[in-house]
Amino acid sequence: MAEVEQPLPERKARKSVAFSEGATIMDENGNISESAQDGTKSTAEKHSSPSIDQGVEEVTKQMEGADMFAGMAKKKKKSKKTEDADGEAPAADGEFDPSSLKKKKKKSTKPKDDDFEAKLAKAGVEGAPEAENEQAVDQDGDWEKGTGIWSHDNKTPIAYPLLLDRFFELINHFNPDILSSGSRSYKIPPPQCLREGNKKTIFANIAEICKRMKRNDDHVIQFLFAELGTSGSVDGSKRLVIKGRFQQKQIENVLRRYIMEYVTCKTCRSPDTELSKGENRLYFVTCNSCGSRRSVQAIKSGFTAQVGKRKRMQG
Amino acid sequence: MSTIENLKTFDPFAEADDDAGAAQKKQGQDYIHIRIQQRNGRKTLTTVQGLPKKFDQKKILKVIKKKFACNGTIVADSEMGEVIQLQGDQRKDVQEFLVAKDGLELDAKTIKVHGF
Ligand SMILES: [Zn+2]
């Protein structure tokens, strides 16, 4: 079992690194754009982190299959442990919970030590349903206030789903961005496109988007122009004026390609990367999560046809 | 003994980039770029840059024009070589044509489609 179990914590550890990194970006971003985590929560641009219930559903969906679930149960307990070890800021539950948790842990861990693996696995699987049955007993109380089953000297075992709920609520509360970054989707605010006159498009929130991607405005603009086969300028309030008529969806597509090419880490898919000019005029994307480094192509606009004025030879 | 002699024919310390390097470089540069440009109004222009030299651009153009019912020309660019220019947004069609069995049978990986 030990051998089987080992990969799990390892994987978890790596994840947690990514998470913490993610959290730091958010902090940086938060500092720049807004104030704190609460601020990030409320802004429309950052997609609101999924509510707890959704989070739970997501996880269960991801980990379909019984084996996976059994594994998850164990995992969850572990993460609980660490969480408790960290010590939660809100006083009440932090103190009292571990007792009931320990009880649960003992239940599942004792046979582990004595018996052998198959039995273990069984115990692990059986553990969950048991808890669910007990749920019927009485699961009242507010864990935030520490009342009912959550109160300090209450010995009632707490149902697994409730613990899960609390787990996700805690995560959500302290690190609102973990759940979102964990789901591997990377969200940027949608580009705001306005029409200027008949022939120009204004890309209003490019500065914001660049900040979110942690990329240089000029680099992004260069890419946009190269891809759209056009040119333009930046106006007084840092908006990009693009020649030609473009819809939001089109700009979005180009941005998506930019992110794929120049932002996401190809190894771990983390968007937390840095673009730097290395030796030999090559650009490198360095990942802040896993540390991998890859070279990226310089932006080339390639051939652009003469549009409009005819047959004007270039000097 | 003879086999060992054989092995020696490859000198690992010879100019390394003679063979592999050149091939790699070529691969990197051999991308075919299909781009789109806006003209006035809702008119657009498609350019196909970097088609392999072994193909006769004129013939290709002829086929494409017929097939996709659009006009087009070949522009000789000093840097990019010959570029096929087509009227309208033909990116998808051209891409499919370049890859298709009854087309040029090119590797899809060598084709980069740009634009929105
Ligand atoms: Zn990475």
Short mmCIF file of C-alpha atoms and ligand atoms in Angstrom, two decimals:
data_model
loop_
_atom_site.label_atom_id
_atom_site.label_comp_id
_atom_site.label_asym_id
_atom_site.label_seq_id
_atom_site.Cartn_x
_atom_site.Cartn_y
_atom_site.Cartn_z
CA MET A 1 0.00 0.00 0.00
CA ALA A 2 2.81 2.28 0.84
CA GLU A 3 4.06 2.00 -2.67
CA VAL A 4 0.67 2.68 -4.09
CA GLU A 5 0.10 5.56 -1.85
CA GLN A 6 3.35 7.31 -2.40
CA PRO A 7 2.54 8.81 -5.76
CA LEU A 8 -0.45 10.56 -4.33
CA PRO A 9 1.28 12.83 -1.87
CA GLU A 10 3.92 13.55 -4.45
CA ARG A 11 1.40 14.65 -6.97
CA LYS A 12 -0.31 16.67 -4.37
CA ALA A 13 2.84 18.40 -3.40
CA ARG A 14 3.48 19.50 -6.94
CA LYS A 15 -0.04 20.73 -7.23
CA SER A 16 0.23 22.72 -4.12
CA VAL A 17 3.31 24.42 -5.47
CA ALA A 18 1.41 25.45 -8.51
CA PHE A 19 -1.40 26.62 -6.35
CA SER A 20 0.71 28.78 -4.18
CA GLU A 21 2.35 30.27 -7.21
CA GLY A 22 -1.01 30.95 -8.64
CA ALA A 23 -2.00 32.63 -5.47
CA THR A 24 0.97 34.91 -5.66
CA ILE A 25 0.13 36.07 -9.14
CA MET A 26 -3.28 36.86 -8.01
CA ASP A 27 -1.86 38.80 -5.18
CA GLU A 28 0.33 40.75 -7.49
CA ASN A 29 -2.53 41.35 -9.79
CA GLY A 30 -4.75 42.18 -6.93
CA ASN A 31 -2.25 44.67 -5.71
CA ILE A 32 -2.00 46.29 -9.05
CA SER A 33 -5.58 46.39 -10.09
CA GLU A 34 -7.53 46.06 -6.89
CA SER A 35 -6.77 45.72 -3.25
CA ALA A 36 -7.16 42.25 -1.88
CA GLN A 37 -8.71 38.87 -2.35
CA ASP A 38 -12.15 40.16 -1.64
CA GLY A 39 -11.61 42.68 -4.35
CA THR A 40 -10.69 40.04 -6.86
CA LYS A 41 -13.77 38.16 -5.96
CA SER A 42 -16.08 40.96 -6.71
CA THR A 43 -14.62 42.15 -9.99
CA ALA A 44 -16.44 41.07 -13.04
CA GLU A 45 -13.37 40.46 -15.14
CA LYS A 46 -12.02 37.74 -13.02
CA HIS A 47 -14.45 35.00 -13.34
CA SER A 48 -15.96 34.40 -10.00
CA SER A 49 -14.47 31.36 -8.43
CA PRO A 50 -16.94 28.53 -8.40
CA SER A 51 -19.10 28.21 -5.36
CA ILE A 52 -18.34 25.45 -3.01
CA ASP A 53 -20.97 23.13 -4.21
CA GLN A 54 -19.85 23.52 -7.74
CA GLY A 55 -16.34 22.86 -6.65
CA VAL A 56 -17.37 19.66 -5.01
CA GLU A 57 -19.25 18.57 -8.04
CA GLU A 58 -16.31 19.32 -10.21
CA VAL A 59 -14.00 17.26 -8.14
CA THR A 60 -16.33 14.33 -8.03
CA LYS A 61 -16.77 14.56 -11.74
CA GLN A 62 -13.07 14.60 -12.30
CA MET A 63 -12.52 11.65 -10.11
CA GLU A 64 -15.06 9.31 -11.48
CA GLY A 65 -14.72 5.63 -10.88
CA ALA A 66 -14.75 3.85 -7.58
CA ASP A 67 -11.02 3.38 -7.21
CA MET A 68 -10.43 7.00 -7.80
CA PHE A 69 -13.01 7.84 -5.26
CA ALA A 70 -11.46 5.66 -2.65
CA GLY A 71 -8.16 7.31 -3.36
CA MET A 72 -9.76 10.66 -3.05
CA ALA A 73 -11.24 9.88 0.27
CA LYS A 74 -7.82 9.21 1.63
CA LYS A 75 -6.41 12.22 -0.06
CA LYS A 76 -9.05 14.42 1.34
CA LYS A 77 -8.33 13.27 4.81
CA LYS A 78 -4.73 14.07 4.33
CA SER A 79 -5.40 17.49 3.05
CA LYS A 80 -7.60 17.97 6.03
CA LYS A 81 -4.73 17.10 8.19
CA THR A 82 -2.46 19.63 6.63
CA GLU A 83 -5.13 22.21 6.80
CA ASP A 84 -5.53 21.65 10.46
CA ALA A 85 -1.84 21.65 10.95
CA ASP A 86 -1.63 25.01 9.32
CA GLY A 87 -4.08 26.25 11.85
CA GLU A 88 -7.06 28.10 10.59
CA ALA A 89 -7.45 31.73 11.23
CA PRO A 90 -11.06 31.63 12.37
CA ALA A 91 -10.65 30.46 15.89
CA ALA A 92 -13.58 28.29 16.79
CA ASP A 93 -13.47 25.44 14.34
CA GLY A 94 -9.72 25.26 14.21
CA GLU A 95 -9.56 24.09 17.75
CA PHE A 96 -12.38 21.78 17.88
CA ASP A 97 -12.44 20.00 14.62
CA PRO A 98 -9.30 17.97 14.87
CA SER A 99 -10.74 15.85 17.61
CA SER A 100 -13.55 14.55 15.51
CA LEU A 101 -11.25 14.31 12.55
CA LYS A 102 -8.75 12.30 14.47
CA LYS A 103 -11.42 9.88 15.42
CA LYS A 104 -12.18 9.33 11.81
CA LYS A 105 -8.60 9.01 10.89
CA LYS A 106 -8.02 6.47 13.57
CA LYS A 107 -10.82 4.41 12.23
CA SER A 108 -9.27 4.13 8.86
CA THR A 109 -5.65 4.14 9.82
CA LYS A 110 -5.66 1.51 12.52
CA PRO A 111 -6.47 -1.41 10.29
CA LYS A 112 -3.91 -0.07 7.88
CA ASP A 113 -1.12 -0.72 10.30
CA ASP A 114 -2.24 -4.14 11.37
CA ASP A 115 -3.76 -5.68 8.33
CA PHE A 116 -2.72 -6.01 4.83
CA GLU A 117 -3.38 -4.08 1.76
CA ALA A 118 -6.51 -5.62 0.35
CA LYS A 119 -8.31 -5.30 3.61
CA LEU A 120 -7.08 -1.81 3.83
CA ALA A 121 -8.56 -0.81 0.57
CA LYS A 122 -11.84 -2.36 1.66
CA ALA A 123 -11.80 -0.45 4.87
CA GLY A 124 -11.13 2.71 2.96
CA VAL A 125 -14.05 2.12 0.67
CA GLU A 126 -16.37 1.10 3.42
CA GLY A 127 -15.44 4.03 5.48
CA ALA A 128 -17.24 6.48 3.30
CA PRO A 129 -20.68 4.84 3.18
CA GLU A 130 -20.56 4.35 6.91
CA ALA A 131 -20.11 7.99 7.38
CA GLU A 132 -22.98 8.69 5.10
CA ASN A 133 -25.24 6.47 7.14
CA GLU A 134 -24.24 8.25 10.25
CA GLN A 135 -25.11 11.44 8.59
CA ALA A 136 -28.71 10.61 9.23
CA VAL A 137 -28.11 10.74 12.94
CA ASP A 138 -27.79 14.44 13.40
CA GLN A 139 -25.77 16.82 11.38
CA ASP A 140 -26.88 20.15 12.67
CA GLY A 141 -24.70 23.04 13.42
CA ASP A 142 -22.68 25.79 11.92
CA TRP A 143 -19.01 25.09 11.59
CA GLU A 144 -18.18 28.73 11.42
CA LYS A 145 -19.70 29.38 14.77
CA GLY A 146 -18.76 26.00 16.15
CA THR A 147 -22.22 24.89 17.14
CA GLY A 148 -24.06 21.58 16.96
CA ILE A 149 -21.90 18.77 15.67
CA TRP A 150 -19.10 21.20 15.15
CA SER A 151 -18.90 22.21 18.78
CA HIS A 152 -15.79 21.43 20.70
CA ASP A 153 -16.81 18.45 22.79
CA ASN A 154 -19.24 16.93 20.40
CA LYS A 155 -18.27 13.38 19.59
CA THR A 156 -20.60 12.83 16.65
CA PRO A 157 -18.65 11.84 13.59
CA ILE A 158 -19.11 14.41 10.89
CA ALA A 159 -20.37 13.26 7.53
CA TYR A 160 -17.90 13.26 4.74
CA PRO A 161 -19.87 15.59 2.44
CA LEU A 162 -20.06 18.13 5.23
CA LEU A 163 -16.35 17.95 5.74
CA LEU A 164 -15.88 18.38 2.03
CA ASP A 165 -18.10 21.40 2.08
CA ARG A 166 -16.13 22.91 4.86
CA PHE A 167 -12.91 22.08 3.07
CA PHE A 168 -13.93 23.88 -0.07
CA GLU A 169 -15.39 26.77 1.80
CA LEU A 170 -12.13 27.25 3.63
CA ILE A 171 -10.15 27.10 0.43
CA ASN A 172 -12.51 29.46 -1.21
CA HIS A 173 -12.31 31.82 1.66
CA PHE A 174 -8.57 31.99 2.03
CA ASN A 175 -7.45 31.47 -1.55
CA PRO A 176 -10.28 32.30 -3.90
CA ASP A 177 -8.19 31.60 -6.94
CA ILE A 178 -7.02 28.12 -6.10
CA LEU A 179 -10.15 26.41 -7.25
CA SER A 180 -10.24 28.29 -10.49
CA SER A 181 -6.59 27.79 -11.33
CA GLY A 182 -6.91 24.18 -10.36
CA SER A 183 -9.54 23.60 -12.99
CA ARG A 184 -6.92 24.45 -15.55
CA SER A 185 -8.99 27.04 -17.30
CA TYR A 186 -7.28 30.33 -17.63
CA LYS A 187 -9.51 33.30 -17.86
CA ILE A 188 -8.76 36.72 -19.10
CA PRO A 189 -11.21 39.56 -19.28
CA PRO A 190 -12.96 39.60 -22.63
CA PRO A 191 -11.55 42.16 -25.03
CA GLN A 192 -13.67 45.24 -25.37
CA CYS A 193 -13.97 46.29 -28.96
CA LEU A 194 -15.43 49.56 -30.06
CA ARG A 195 -15.80 50.83 -33.54
CA GLU A 196 -14.16 54.08 -34.38
CA GLY A 197 -15.60 55.55 -37.50
CA ASN A 198 -16.03 53.08 -40.26
CA LYS A 199 -12.59 51.64 -40.62
CA LYS A 200 -11.03 51.43 -37.24
CA THR A 201 -11.50 49.30 -34.20
CA ILE A 202 -10.60 50.30 -30.69
CA PHE A 203 -9.39 47.59 -28.40
CA ALA A 204 -10.09 49.32 -25.14
CA ASN A 205 -8.86 47.06 -22.38
CA ILE A 206 -5.64 45.84 -23.87
CA ALA A 207 -3.56 47.24 -21.04
CA GLU A 208 -5.61 45.34 -18.53
CA ILE A 209 -5.35 42.12 -20.48
CA CYS A 210 -1.62 42.48 -20.89
CA LYS A 211 -1.28 43.02 -17.19
CA ARG A 212 -3.27 39.90 -16.53
CA MET A 213 -1.09 37.88 -18.86
CA LYS A 214 2.01 39.57 -17.47
CA ARG A 215 3.21 40.42 -20.93
CA ASN A 216 4.59 43.56 -22.43
CA ASP A 217 1.96 45.62 -24.24
CA ASP A 218 4.21 46.10 -27.22
CA HIS A 219 4.73 42.40 -27.63
CA VAL A 220 1.03 41.70 -27.60
CA ILE A 221 0.34 44.55 -29.98
CA GLN A 222 3.02 43.34 -32.32
CA PHE A 223 1.44 39.94 -32.34
CA LEU A 224 -2.03 41.31 -32.91
CA PHE A 225 -0.89 43.38 -35.86
CA ALA A 226 1.07 40.55 -37.38
CA GLU A 227 -1.84 38.17 -37.09
CA LEU A 228 -4.48 40.57 -38.26
CA GLY A 229 -2.31 41.77 -41.09
CA THR A 230 -2.85 45.36 -40.19
CA SER A 231 -1.41 48.23 -38.24
CA GLY A 232 -2.53 50.80 -35.77
CA SER A 233 -1.55 52.91 -32.82
CA VAL A 234 -2.04 53.38 -29.13
CA ASP A 235 -4.11 56.34 -28.10
CA GLY A 236 -3.84 58.63 -25.09
CA SER A 237 -5.69 56.41 -22.68
CA LYS A 238 -3.68 53.32 -23.60
CA ARG A 239 -6.30 51.95 -25.90
CA LEU A 240 -5.22 50.26 -29.07
CA VAL A 241 -6.56 51.62 -32.30
CA ILE A 242 -6.51 48.97 -35.00
CA LYS A 243 -7.00 49.69 -38.64
CA GLY A 244 -9.76 47.56 -40.03
CA ARG A 245 -13.01 46.29 -38.63
CA PHE A 246 -12.75 43.54 -36.13
CA GLN A 247 -15.23 41.90 -33.87
CA GLN A 248 -14.66 40.97 -30.30
CA LYS A 249 -14.67 37.30 -31.16
CA GLN A 250 -11.96 37.74 -33.73
CA ILE A 251 -9.71 39.60 -31.34
CA GLU A 252 -10.43 36.95 -28.77
CA ASN A 253 -9.27 34.24 -31.15
CA VAL A 254 -6.01 36.00 -31.75
CA LEU A 255 -5.49 36.53 -28.06
CA ARG A 256 -6.17 32.89 -27.45
CA ARG A 257 -3.48 31.99 -29.91
CA TYR A 258 -1.14 34.44 -28.27
CA ILE A 259 -1.72 32.82 -24.92
CA MET A 260 -1.11 29.39 -26.35
CA GLU A 261 2.06 30.47 -28.02
CA TYR A 262 3.57 32.91 -25.58
CA VAL A 263 1.94 32.49 -22.20
CA THR A 264 1.07 28.96 -21.21
CA CYS A 265 3.78 26.59 -20.15
CA LYS A 266 3.81 23.64 -22.51
CA THR A 267 4.97 21.34 -19.76
CA CYS A 268 2.52 22.01 -16.97
CA ARG A 269 0.04 24.31 -18.71
CA SER A 270 0.43 26.94 -16.10
CA PRO A 271 -0.13 30.48 -17.34
CA ASP A 272 2.20 31.78 -14.70
CA THR A 273 5.19 32.34 -16.92
CA GLU A 274 7.61 35.03 -17.87
CA LEU A 275 8.77 36.07 -21.27
CA SER A 276 12.35 37.17 -21.40
CA LYS A 277 14.88 37.97 -24.00
CA GLY A 278 17.63 35.45 -23.73
CA GLU A 279 20.93 35.27 -25.47
CA ASN A 280 21.05 35.46 -29.26
CA ARG A 281 17.95 37.59 -29.50
CA LEU A 282 15.84 34.58 -28.73
CA TYR A 283 12.80 34.90 -26.57
CA PHE A 284 12.24 32.43 -23.79
CA VAL A 285 9.19 31.58 -21.78
CA THR A 286 10.10 30.54 -18.28
CA CYS A 287 7.52 28.84 -16.15
CA ASN A 288 7.15 29.99 -12.58
CA SER A 289 5.36 26.84 -11.54
CA CYS A 290 7.52 24.04 -12.84
CA GLY A 291 10.59 25.96 -13.89
CA SER A 292 10.68 24.73 -17.45
CA ARG A 293 11.98 27.04 -20.10
CA ARG A 294 11.30 27.00 -23.79
CA SER A 295 12.17 29.25 -26.64
CA VAL A 296 9.44 30.94 -28.58
CA GLN A 297 9.49 32.30 -32.06
CA ALA A 298 9.95 35.96 -32.58
CA ILE A 299 6.89 37.60 -34.01
CA LYS A 300 7.17 38.00 -37.73
CA SER A 301 4.56 39.78 -39.71
CA GLY A 302 5.69 38.10 -42.91
CA PHE A 303 4.37 39.17 -46.23
CA THR A 304 1.82 41.93 -46.23
CA ALA A 305 0.13 42.81 -49.43
CA GLN A 306 -0.23 46.33 -50.60
CA VAL A 307 -3.73 47.35 -49.80
CA GLY A 308 -5.26 50.57 -50.90
CA LYS A 309 -2.77 52.75 -52.64
CA ARG A 310 -1.66 50.96 -55.68
CA LYS A 311 1.80 50.19 -56.93
CA ARG A 312 3.74 52.36 -54.65
CA MET A 313 7.21 50.97 -54.63
CA GLN A 314 8.89 50.77 -51.28
CA GLY A 315 12.01 52.86 -51.01
CA MET B 1 36.66 -5.82 -37.87
CA SER B 2 35.01 -4.57 -40.94
CA THR B 3 31.94 -3.53 -38.99
CA ILE B 4 34.08 -1.45 -36.70
CA GLU B 5 35.62 0.13 -39.71
CA ASN B 6 32.16 0.87 -40.88
CA LEU B 7 31.26 2.53 -37.66
CA LYS B 8 34.19 4.83 -38.05
CA THR B 9 32.84 6.31 -41.22
CA PHE B 10 30.66 8.49 -39.09
CA ASP B 11 32.77 11.04 -37.33
CA PRO B 12 30.88 12.30 -34.31
CA PHE B 13 33.14 15.30 -34.05
CA ALA B 14 32.70 16.53 -37.56
CA GLU B 15 30.87 19.76 -38.21
CA ALA B 16 27.77 18.96 -36.28
CA ASP B 17 25.46 21.46 -37.84
CA ASP B 18 26.45 20.47 -41.33
CA ASP B 19 23.70 17.98 -41.70
CA ALA B 20 21.27 18.08 -38.86
CA GLY B 21 21.50 21.78 -38.32
CA ALA B 22 20.77 22.63 -41.89
CA ALA B 23 17.85 20.27 -41.97
CA GLN B 24 16.46 21.73 -38.79
CA LYS B 25 16.83 25.22 -40.04
CA LYS B 26 15.07 24.33 -43.19
CA GLN B 27 12.25 22.76 -41.28
CA GLY B 28 11.88 25.82 -39.16
CA GLN B 29 11.74 28.08 -42.15
CA ASP B 30 9.65 25.89 -44.32
CA TYR B 31 6.42 26.89 -42.76
CA ILE B 32 3.74 27.85 -45.19
CA HIS B 33 1.95 30.90 -43.92
CA ILE B 34 -1.63 31.56 -44.87
CA ARG B 35 -2.67 35.01 -43.87
CA ILE B 36 -5.63 37.28 -44.22
CA GLN B 37 -5.77 41.00 -44.65
CA GLN B 38 -8.69 43.33 -44.62
CA ARG B 39 -9.25 45.57 -47.53
CA ASN B 40 -11.89 48.20 -47.73
CA GLY B 41 -15.31 47.37 -46.51
CA ARG B 42 -15.85 43.72 -45.91
CA LYS B 43 -13.44 42.66 -48.59
CA THR B 44 -10.47 40.60 -47.67
CA LEU B 45 -7.34 39.19 -49.18
CA THR B 46 -5.67 35.87 -48.56
CA THR B 47 -1.95 35.40 -48.99
CA VAL B 48 -0.11 32.12 -49.20
CA GLN B 49 3.55 32.48 -48.47
CA GLY B 50 6.33 29.91 -48.54
CA LEU B 51 5.02 27.19 -50.79
CA PRO B 52 7.76 24.68 -51.57
CA LYS B 53 9.82 25.61 -54.58
CA LYS B 54 9.17 22.29 -56.25
CA PHE B 55 5.66 23.37 -57.09
CA ASP B 56 4.84 25.61 -59.97
CA GLN B 57 3.10 28.53 -58.35
CA LYS B 58 1.34 29.51 -61.54
CA LYS B 59 -0.22 26.12 -61.91
CA ILE B 60 -1.28 26.07 -58.32
CA LEU B 61 -2.82 29.47 -58.66
CA LYS B 62 -4.69 28.36 -61.72
CA VAL B 63 -6.14 25.38 -59.94
CA ILE B 64 -7.03 27.38 -56.88
CA LYS B 65 -8.71 30.10 -58.86
CA LYS B 66 -10.84 27.60 -60.63
CA LYS B 67 -11.58 25.56 -57.57
CA PHE B 68 -12.50 28.33 -55.18
CA ALA B 69 -13.91 30.67 -57.78
CA CYS B 70 -11.79 33.62 -56.86
CA ASN B 71 -9.28 35.78 -58.57
CA GLY B 72 -5.68 35.91 -57.59
CA THR B 73 -2.16 36.81 -58.55
CA ILE B 74 1.39 35.93 -57.78
CA VAL B 75 3.40 38.63 -56.12
CA ALA B 76 7.17 38.42 -56.14
CA ASP B 77 8.39 39.72 -52.84
CA SER B 78 12.06 40.48 -52.41
CA GLU B 79 12.19 38.82 -49.02
CA MET B 80 9.46 36.25 -49.04
CA GLY B 81 9.77 35.05 -52.57
CA GLU B 82 6.67 34.34 -54.56
CA VAL B 83 3.45 34.82 -52.72
CA ILE B 84 0.05 33.81 -53.95
CA GLN B 85 -2.58 36.45 -53.35
CA LEU B 86 -6.24 35.57 -53.51
CA GLN B 87 -9.37 37.60 -53.23
CA GLY B 88 -11.58 36.93 -50.30
CA ASP B 89 -11.05 34.79 -47.26
CA GLN B 90 -9.82 31.53 -48.75
CA ARG B 91 -7.76 30.44 -45.78
CA LYS B 92 -9.72 27.37 -44.91
CA ASP B 93 -10.09 26.24 -48.49
CA VAL B 94 -6.44 26.77 -49.27
CA GLN B 95 -5.36 24.97 -46.15
CA GLU B 96 -7.52 22.00 -47.03
CA PHE B 97 -6.31 22.06 -50.59
CA LEU B 98 -2.66 22.03 -49.55
CA VAL B 99 -3.19 19.02 -47.34
CA ALA B 100 -5.69 17.13 -49.44
CA LYS B 101 -4.88 13.94 -51.28
CA ASP B 102 -6.02 15.44 -54.53
CA GLY B 103 -4.21 18.63 -53.68
CA LEU B 104 -0.56 19.10 -52.85
CA GLU B 105 -0.46 16.46 -50.12
CA LEU B 106 1.57 18.59 -47.80
CA ASP B 107 2.04 17.94 -44.12
CA ALA B 108 -0.51 19.88 -42.14
CA LYS B 109 2.14 20.64 -39.56
CA THR B 110 4.07 22.78 -41.98
CA ILE B 111 1.12 25.06 -42.57
CA LYS B 112 0.35 27.97 -40.32
CA VAL B 113 -2.91 29.73 -40.69
CA HIS B 114 -2.92 33.24 -39.29
CA GLY B 115 -5.57 35.81 -38.76
CA PHE B 116 -8.69 36.00 -36.68
ZN ZN C 1 5.36 24.82 -16.20
#
